[in-house]
């Protein structure tokens, strides 16, 4: 593939807060620790402190989670490395989308793997392990129960509730699987030989990225939750995280930015046997919403100690949970994730947990040969792929029209004729001046109407070129949304099984530009940043 780059701002896909973070605006410095530049990771390594007992729990738990896998010696060593003091992780997290969901899931993981490789080269005295944190505790099944491929939606429907990682791949899933007969064998094997959704996701992610050293972590584990007990207590009993997160949120809003997440007094769900519902305190009791469960203060204190696995953090505390379990120095996420992490540094500071480098995943648009050819035919710069379509069409028609579609010269000449005639008429009767002024307005409207007809005629004459742009837009914005947020990676993998290797070669995790990737047969060659 041939790679070119554009400024993320030109795509119109990112918030101002995200763009200002990438630009390192001084006003945002207090909302993070170190900006993700290669030279800053030395300090992040020095500052990262994690108890050895936490490392031991991490290694033991992961070995248990991978117990049924046939692991290579290299991968087993990768797990053991996590127990060593000079080993650090770089992490991305994502929901358990079916068949990987949208493209950007793959982009997240490739960015994470490449960052680990880059850090290993820069800091050879340390080990760096890329991690995929599975959102197994998430309960928003409707967000993950489908994927789209070539404009068609493939969806699994089930009545199961609770944490999606625990969803059984039952008969309804087997029926759904039959509709995806084109899926590569490793997907079919992962789903057909797994009991739960989390097990299947771990299998296919390991198949795709295990040889690259990627470790998959399922945080829905009692051993991990025990580490988190102090935070669970401070949140549920004292509401401290809410206060700290709200302070940061208020500061960001005072700077004119919009919040991405909204902290609550209690930032935990109660999770058990197909149930994951918010906890709220009312009077002397802690209630689990959408259920009849309620606890007195003494009861919930005891439950936190005896069964911490029943308490599932929401988006406000999941990052802290991750950083207390992993020897992590960088989190790679999408633009919305990067923004909401900026609301959380006060929470990290309160609990004495180092805030990692928060960095965006790589962003990319993949063009096929036909789309790249149409771009050439229209002489579009890469940055012009993202322009407003209506504005582009208006400008394109005006530029390539065989005549002035605005009829400017004609309008000027008519106005001159009316003005000269008005002056003569005024000498005869002053009242005629207003009549000429009204006539001038009417004629202007008539000319505007004719101009519209001329424009439509020119649009028809330029129909082939305009349709080229329509085709380009449909390819890069399927359904009106960015390609990476809609298309499944099978769109490209089924045509070329080296697709992931191509991404690994093209992506630079520390380059926050927006990439355009084109086939090598694109005759334009590598293009400079637009």
PDB file of N, CA and C in Angstrom, residues 103-170:
ATOM      1  N   UNK A 103     -13.738  -1.566  11.591  1.00  0.00           N
ATOM      2  CA  UNK A 103     -12.297  -1.605  11.307  1.00  0.00           C
ATOM      3  C   UNK A 103     -11.431  -1.061  12.429  1.00  0.00           C
ATOM      4  N   UNK A 104     -11.916  -0.031  13.111  1.00  0.00           N
ATOM      5  CA  UNK A 104     -11.024   0.654  14.052  1.00  0.00           C
ATOM      6  C   UNK A 104     -10.622  -0.227  15.229  1.00  0.00           C
ATOM      7  N   UNK A 105     -11.346  -1.327  15.471  1.00  0.00           N
ATOM      8  CA  UNK A 105     -10.902  -2.281  16.486  1.00  0.00           C
ATOM      9  C   UNK A 105      -9.541  -2.858  16.096  1.00  0.00           C
ATOM     10  N   UNK A 106      -9.405  -3.232  14.837  1.00  0.00           N
ATOM     11  CA  UNK A 106      -8.126  -3.744  14.350  1.00  0.00           C
ATOM     12  C   UNK A 106      -7.064  -2.654  14.414  1.00  0.00           C
ATOM     13  N   UNK A 107      -7.448  -1.417  14.071  1.00  0.00           N
ATOM     14  CA  UNK A 107      -6.494  -0.308  14.120  1.00  0.00           C
ATOM     15  C   UNK A 107      -5.965  -0.093  15.540  1.00  0.00           C
ATOM     16  N   UNK A 108      -6.846  -0.226  16.522  1.00  0.00           N
ATOM     17  CA  UNK A 108      -6.431  -0.068  17.918  1.00  0.00           C
ATOM     18  C   UNK A 108      -5.335  -1.076  18.276  1.00  0.00           C
ATOM     19  N   UNK A 109      -5.579  -2.322  17.922  1.00  0.00           N
ATOM     20  CA  UNK A 109      -4.636  -3.371  18.312  1.00  0.00           C
ATOM     21  C   UNK A 109      -3.316  -3.229  17.564  1.00  0.00           C
ATOM     22  N   UNK A 110      -3.379  -2.939  16.275  1.00  0.00           N
ATOM     23  CA  UNK A 110      -2.148  -2.754  15.508  1.00  0.00           C
ATOM     24  C   UNK A 110      -1.337  -1.583  16.079  1.00  0.00           C
ATOM     25  N   UNK A 111      -2.005  -0.499  16.422  1.00  0.00           N
ATOM     26  CA  UNK A 111      -1.311   0.650  17.030  1.00  0.00           C
ATOM     27  C   UNK A 111      -0.625   0.242  18.328  1.00  0.00           C
ATOM     28  N   UNK A 112      -1.299  -0.589  19.116  1.00  0.00           N
ATOM     29  CA  UNK A 112      -0.759  -1.022  20.408  1.00  0.00           C
ATOM     30  C   UNK A 112       0.457  -1.925  20.224  1.00  0.00           C
ATOM     31  N   UNK A 113       0.356  -2.865  19.306  1.00  0.00           N
ATOM     32  CA  UNK A 113       1.488  -3.758  19.025  1.00  0.00           C
ATOM     33  C   UNK A 113       2.689  -2.956  18.523  1.00  0.00           C
ATOM     34  N   UNK A 114       2.436  -2.029  17.633  1.00  0.00           N
ATOM     35  CA  UNK A 114       3.540  -1.234  17.085  1.00  0.00           C
ATOM     36  C   UNK A 114       4.188  -0.335  18.135  1.00  0.00           C
ATOM     37  N   UNK A 115       3.385   0.166  19.081  1.00  0.00           N
ATOM     38  CA  UNK A 115       3.969   0.983  20.144  1.00  0.00           C
ATOM     39  C   UNK A 115       4.894   0.143  21.018  1.00  0.00           C
ATOM     40  N   UNK A 116       4.478  -1.073  21.341  1.00  0.00           N
ATOM     41  CA  UNK A 116       5.334  -1.954  22.149  1.00  0.00           C
ATOM     42  C   UNK A 116       6.658  -2.215  21.427  1.00  0.00           C
ATOM     43  N   UNK A 117       6.604  -2.428  20.123  1.00  0.00           N
ATOM     44  CA  UNK A 117       7.820  -2.672  19.344  1.00  0.00           C
ATOM     45  C   UNK A 117       8.718  -1.438  19.338  1.00  0.00           C
ATOM     46  N   UNK A 118       8.113  -0.271  19.181  1.00  0.00           N
ATOM     47  CA  UNK A 118       8.892   0.963  19.125  1.00  0.00           C
ATOM     48  C   UNK A 118       9.555   1.256  20.471  1.00  0.00           C
ATOM     49  N   UNK A 119       8.845   1.006  21.561  1.00  0.00           N
ATOM     50  CA  UNK A 119       9.411   1.239  22.891  1.00  0.00           C
ATOM     51  C   UNK A 119      10.524   0.240  23.200  1.00  0.00           C
ATOM     52  N   UNK A 120      10.358  -0.996  22.749  1.00  0.00           N
ATOM     53  CA  UNK A 120      11.389  -2.012  22.982  1.00  0.00           C
ATOM     54  C   UNK A 120      12.703  -1.625  22.293  1.00  0.00           C
ATOM     55  N   UNK A 121      12.579  -1.000  21.148  1.00  0.00           N
ATOM     56  CA  UNK A 121      13.779  -0.552  20.429  1.00  0.00           C
ATOM     57  C   UNK A 121      14.414   0.650  21.100  1.00  0.00           C
ATOM     58  N   UNK A 122      13.596   1.551  21.640  1.00  0.00           N
ATOM     59  CA  UNK A 122      14.110   2.764  22.269  1.00  0.00           C
ATOM     60  C   UNK A 122      14.636   2.509  23.675  1.00  0.00           C
ATOM     61  N   UNK A 123      13.987   1.573  24.392  1.00  0.00           N
ATOM     62  CA  UNK A 123      14.367   1.291  25.783  1.00  0.00           C
ATOM     63  C   UNK A 123      14.638  -0.206  25.937  1.00  0.00           C
ATOM     64  N   UNK A 124      15.743  -0.704  25.362  1.00  0.00           N
ATOM     65  CA  UNK A 124      16.011  -2.145  25.288  1.00  0.00           C
ATOM     66  C   UNK A 124      16.226  -2.822  26.641  1.00  0.00           C
ATOM     67  N   UNK A 125      16.472  -2.056  27.686  1.00  0.00           N
ATOM     68  CA  UNK A 125      16.665  -2.654  29.005  1.00  0.00           C
ATOM     69  C   UNK A 125      15.344  -3.060  29.646  1.00  0.00           C
ATOM     70  N   UNK A 126      14.242  -2.741  29.011  1.00  0.00           N
ATOM     71  CA  UNK A 126      12.910  -3.080  29.527  1.00  0.00           C
ATOM     72  C   UNK A 126      12.155  -3.949  28.524  1.00  0.00           C
ATOM     73  N   UNK A 127      11.108  -4.588  29.039  1.00  0.00           N
ATOM     74  CA  UNK A 127      10.219  -5.387  28.199  1.00  0.00           C
ATOM     75  C   UNK A 127       8.880  -4.658  28.075  1.00  0.00           C
ATOM     76  N   UNK A 128       8.269  -4.776  26.911  1.00  0.00           N
ATOM     77  CA  UNK A 128       6.987  -4.107  26.681  1.00  0.00           C
ATOM     78  C   UNK A 128       6.004  -5.102  26.062  1.00  0.00           C
ATOM     79  N   UNK A 129       4.875  -5.264  26.737  1.00  0.00           N
ATOM     80  CA  UNK A 129       3.880  -6.242  26.322  1.00  0.00           C
ATOM     81  C   UNK A 129       2.612  -5.509  25.871  1.00  0.00           C
ATOM     82  N   UNK A 130       2.171  -5.717  24.623  1.00  0.00           N
ATOM     83  CA  UNK A 130       0.900  -5.119  24.186  1.00  0.00           C
ATOM     84  C   UNK A 130      -0.281  -5.891  24.766  1.00  0.00           C
ATOM     85  N   UNK A 131      -1.296  -5.161  25.199  1.00  0.00           N
ATOM     86  CA  UNK A 131      -2.447  -5.773  25.880  1.00  0.00           C
ATOM     87  C   UNK A 131      -3.750  -5.310  25.243  1.00  0.00           C
ATOM     88  N   UNK A 132      -4.651  -6.263  25.066  1.00  0.00           N
ATOM     89  CA  UNK A 132      -6.033  -5.940  24.697  1.00  0.00           C
ATOM     90  C   UNK A 132      -6.916  -6.243  25.898  1.00  0.00           C
ATOM     91  N   UNK A 133      -7.516  -5.210  26.448  1.00  0.00           N
ATOM     92  CA  UNK A 133      -8.396  -5.307  27.608  1.00  0.00           C
ATOM     93  C   UNK A 133      -9.825  -5.520  27.102  1.00  0.00           C
ATOM     94  N   UNK A 134     -10.355  -6.722  27.298  1.00  0.00           N
ATOM     95  CA  UNK A 134     -11.702  -7.021  26.812  1.00  0.00           C
ATOM     96  C   UNK A 134     -12.754  -6.396  27.733  1.00  0.00           C
ATOM     97  N   UNK A 135     -13.715  -5.728  27.147  1.00  0.00           N
ATOM     98  CA  UNK A 135     -14.807  -5.129  27.928  1.00  0.00           C
ATOM     99  C   UNK A 135     -15.878  -6.188  28.195  1.00  0.00           C
ATOM    100  N   UNK A 136     -15.483  -7.216  28.913  1.00  0.00           N
ATOM    101  CA  UNK A 136     -16.390  -8.351  29.147  1.00  0.00           C
ATOM    102  C   UNK A 136     -17.545  -7.999  30.071  1.00  0.00           C
ATOM    103  N   UNK A 137     -17.374  -6.975  30.900  1.00  0.00           N
ATOM    104  CA  UNK A 137     -18.417  -6.631  31.870  1.00  0.00           C
ATOM    105  C   UNK A 137     -19.478  -5.689  31.295  1.00  0.00           C
ATOM    106  N   UNK A 138     -19.220  -5.194  30.114  1.00  0.00           N
ATOM    107  CA  UNK A 138     -20.173  -4.273  29.489  1.00  0.00           C
ATOM    108  C   UNK A 138     -21.512  -4.981  29.266  1.00  0.00           C
ATOM    109  N   UNK A 139     -22.610  -4.243  29.401  1.00  0.00           N
ATOM    110  CA  UNK A 139     -23.923  -4.862  29.223  1.00  0.00           C
ATOM    111  C   UNK A 139     -24.724  -4.252  28.068  1.00  0.00           C
ATOM    112  N   UNK A 140     -24.101  -3.374  27.293  1.00  0.00           N
ATOM    113  CA  UNK A 140     -24.798  -2.752  26.165  1.00  0.00           C
ATOM    114  C   UNK A 140     -24.716  -3.668  24.940  1.00  0.00           C
ATOM    115  N   UNK A 141     -25.482  -4.729  25.003  1.00  0.00           N
ATOM    116  CA  UNK A 141     -25.421  -5.749  23.955  1.00  0.00           C
ATOM    117  C   UNK A 141     -25.796  -5.200  22.583  1.00  0.00           C
ATOM    118  N   UNK A 142     -26.732  -4.260  22.536  1.00  0.00           N
ATOM    119  CA  UNK A 142     -27.173  -3.730  21.245  1.00  0.00           C
ATOM    120  C   UNK A 142     -26.063  -2.995  20.505  1.00  0.00           C
ATOM    121  N   UNK A 143     -25.026  -2.584  21.236  1.00  0.00           N
ATOM    122  CA  UNK A 143     -23.916  -1.896  20.589  1.00  0.00           C
ATOM    123  C   UNK A 143     -22.957  -2.865  19.900  1.00  0.00           C
ATOM    124  N   UNK A 144     -23.009  -4.140  20.271  1.00  0.00           N
ATOM    125  CA  UNK A 144     -21.998  -5.082  19.781  1.00  0.00           C
ATOM    126  C   UNK A 144     -22.583  -6.282  19.053  1.00  0.00           C
ATOM    127  N   UNK A 145     -23.893  -6.413  18.978  1.00  0.00           N
ATOM    128  CA  UNK A 145     -24.492  -7.662  18.484  1.00  0.00           C
ATOM    129  C   UNK A 145     -24.584  -7.745  16.964  1.00  0.00           C
ATOM    130  N   UNK A 146     -23.767  -6.966  16.260  1.00  0.00           N
ATOM    131  CA  UNK A 146     -23.815  -6.978  14.799  1.00  0.00           C
ATOM    132  C   UNK A 146     -22.483  -6.513  14.221  1.00  0.00           C
ATOM    133  N   UNK A 147     -22.330  -6.781  12.943  1.00  0.00           N
ATOM    134  CA  UNK A 147     -21.267  -6.130  12.173  1.00  0.00           C
ATOM    135  C   UNK A 147     -21.810  -5.877  10.779  1.00  0.00           C
ATOM    136  N   UNK A 148     -21.158  -4.968  10.057  1.00  0.00           N
ATOM    137  CA  UNK A 148     -21.602  -4.620   8.715  1.00  0.00           C
ATOM    138  C   UNK A 148     -20.507  -4.963   7.713  1.00  0.00           C
ATOM    139  N   UNK A 149     -20.945  -5.513   6.603  1.00  0.00           N
ATOM    140  CA  UNK A 149     -20.007  -5.876   5.550  1.00  0.00           C
ATOM    141  C   UNK A 149     -20.668  -5.621   4.204  1.00  0.00           C
ATOM    142  N   UNK A 150     -20.016  -4.778   3.393  1.00  0.00           N
ATOM    143  CA  UNK A 150     -20.527  -4.439   2.064  1.00  0.00           C
ATOM    144  C   UNK A 150     -21.982  -3.967   2.112  1.00  0.00           C
ATOM    145  N   UNK A 151     -22.288  -3.159   3.100  1.00  0.00           N
ATOM    146  CA  UNK A 151     -23.615  -2.569   3.210  1.00  0.00           C
ATOM    147  C   UNK A 151     -24.662  -3.444   3.862  1.00  0.00           C
ATOM    148  N   UNK A 152     -24.323  -4.688   4.203  1.00  0.00           N
ATOM    149  CA  UNK A 152     -25.292  -5.589   4.820  1.00  0.00           C
ATOM    150  C   UNK A 152     -24.993  -5.744   6.306  1.00  0.00           C
ATOM    151  N   UNK A 153     -26.043  -5.780   7.112  1.00  0.00           N
ATOM    152  CA  UNK A 153     -25.913  -5.909   8.558  1.00  0.00           C
ATOM    153  C   UNK A 153     -26.165  -7.354   8.972  1.00  0.00           C
ATOM    154  N   UNK A 154     -25.213  -7.925   9.717  1.00  0.00           N
ATOM    155  CA  UNK A 154     -25.333  -9.281  10.243  1.00  0.00           C
ATOM    156  C   UNK A 154     -25.500  -9.171  11.756  1.00  0.00           C
ATOM    157  N   UNK A 155     -26.598  -9.681  12.275  1.00  0.00           N
ATOM    158  CA  UNK A 155     -26.958  -9.412  13.674  1.00  0.00           C
ATOM    159  C   UNK A 155     -27.372 -10.676  14.411  1.00  0.00           C
ATOM    160  N   UNK A 156     -26.907 -10.772  15.642  1.00  0.00           N
ATOM    161  CA  UNK A 156     -27.285 -11.876  16.548  1.00  0.00           C
ATOM    162  C   UNK A 156     -28.296 -11.334  17.555  1.00  0.00           C
ATOM    163  N   UNK A 157     -29.437 -11.979  17.652  1.00  0.00           N
ATOM    164  CA  UNK A 157     -30.465 -11.589  18.610  1.00  0.00           C
ATOM    165  C   UNK A 157     -30.600 -12.663  19.684  1.00  0.00           C
ATOM    166  N   UNK A 158     -30.586 -12.235  20.932  1.00  0.00           N
ATOM    167  CA  UNK A 158     -30.729 -13.148  22.053  1.00  0.00           C
ATOM    168  C   UNK A 158     -31.404 -12.414  23.203  1.00  0.00           C
ATOM    169  N   UNK A 159     -32.048 -13.169  24.063  1.00  0.00           N
ATOM    170  CA  UNK A 159     -32.714 -12.585  25.236  1.00  0.00           C
ATOM    171  C   UNK A 159     -31.815 -12.551  26.462  1.00  0.00           C
ATOM    172  N   UNK A 160     -30.586 -12.976  26.324  1.00  0.00           N
ATOM    173  CA  UNK A 160     -29.673 -12.981  27.469  1.00  0.00           C
ATOM    174  C   UNK A 160     -29.414 -11.565  27.955  1.00  0.00           C
ATOM    175  N   UNK A 161     -29.169 -11.428  29.242  1.00  0.00           N
ATOM    176  CA  UNK A 161     -28.905 -10.121  29.842  1.00  0.00           C
ATOM    177  C   UNK A 161     -27.683 -10.197  30.754  1.00  0.00           C
ATOM    178  N   UNK A 162     -27.216  -9.024  31.152  1.00  0.00           N
ATOM    179  CA  UNK A 162     -26.067  -8.959  32.041  1.00  0.00           C
ATOM    180  C   UNK A 162     -24.783  -8.690  31.283  1.00  0.00           C
ATOM    181  N   UNK A 163     -23.657  -9.065  31.875  1.00  0.00           N
ATOM    182  CA  UNK A 163     -22.348  -8.838  31.264  1.00  0.00           C
ATOM    183  C   UNK A 163     -22.230  -9.654  29.980  1.00  0.00           C
ATOM    184  N   UNK A 164     -21.915  -8.983  28.869  1.00  0.00           N
ATOM    185  CA  UNK A 164     -21.930  -9.662  27.575  1.00  0.00           C
ATOM    186  C   UNK A 164     -20.864 -10.743  27.463  1.00  0.00           C
ATOM    187  N   UNK A 165     -19.776 -10.600  28.206  1.00  0.00           N
ATOM    188  CA  UNK A 165     -18.737 -11.620  28.147  1.00  0.00           C
ATOM    189  C   UNK A 165     -19.228 -12.977  28.612  1.00  0.00           C
ATOM    190  N   UNK A 166     -20.256 -12.975  29.455  1.00  0.00           N
ATOM    191  CA  UNK A 166     -20.813 -14.224  29.978  1.00  0.00           C
ATOM    192  C   UNK A 166     -21.922 -14.799  29.103  1.00  0.00           C
ATOM    193  N   UNK A 167     -22.262 -14.108  28.025  1.00  0.00           N
ATOM    194  CA  UNK A 167     -23.331 -14.609  27.155  1.00  0.00           C
ATOM    195  C   UNK A 167     -22.929 -15.957  26.560  1.00  0.00           C
ATOM    196  N   UNK A 168     -23.842 -16.918  26.650  1.00  0.00           N
ATOM    197  CA  UNK A 168     -23.594 -18.238  26.078  1.00  0.00           C
ATOM    198  C   UNK A 168     -23.834 -18.200  24.568  1.00  0.00           C
ATOM    199  N   UNK A 169     -22.981 -18.906  23.846  1.00  0.00           N
ATOM    200  CA  UNK A 169     -23.152 -19.023  22.401  1.00  0.00           C
ATOM    201  C   UNK A 169     -24.116 -20.186  22.153  1.00  0.00           C
ATOM    202  N   UNK A 170     -25.391 -19.897  22.360  1.00  0.00           N
ATOM    203  CA  UNK A 170     -26.447 -20.910  22.366  1.00  0.00           C
ATOM    204  C   UNK A 170     -26.958 -21.200  20.955  1.00  0.00           C
TER     205      UNK A 170
END
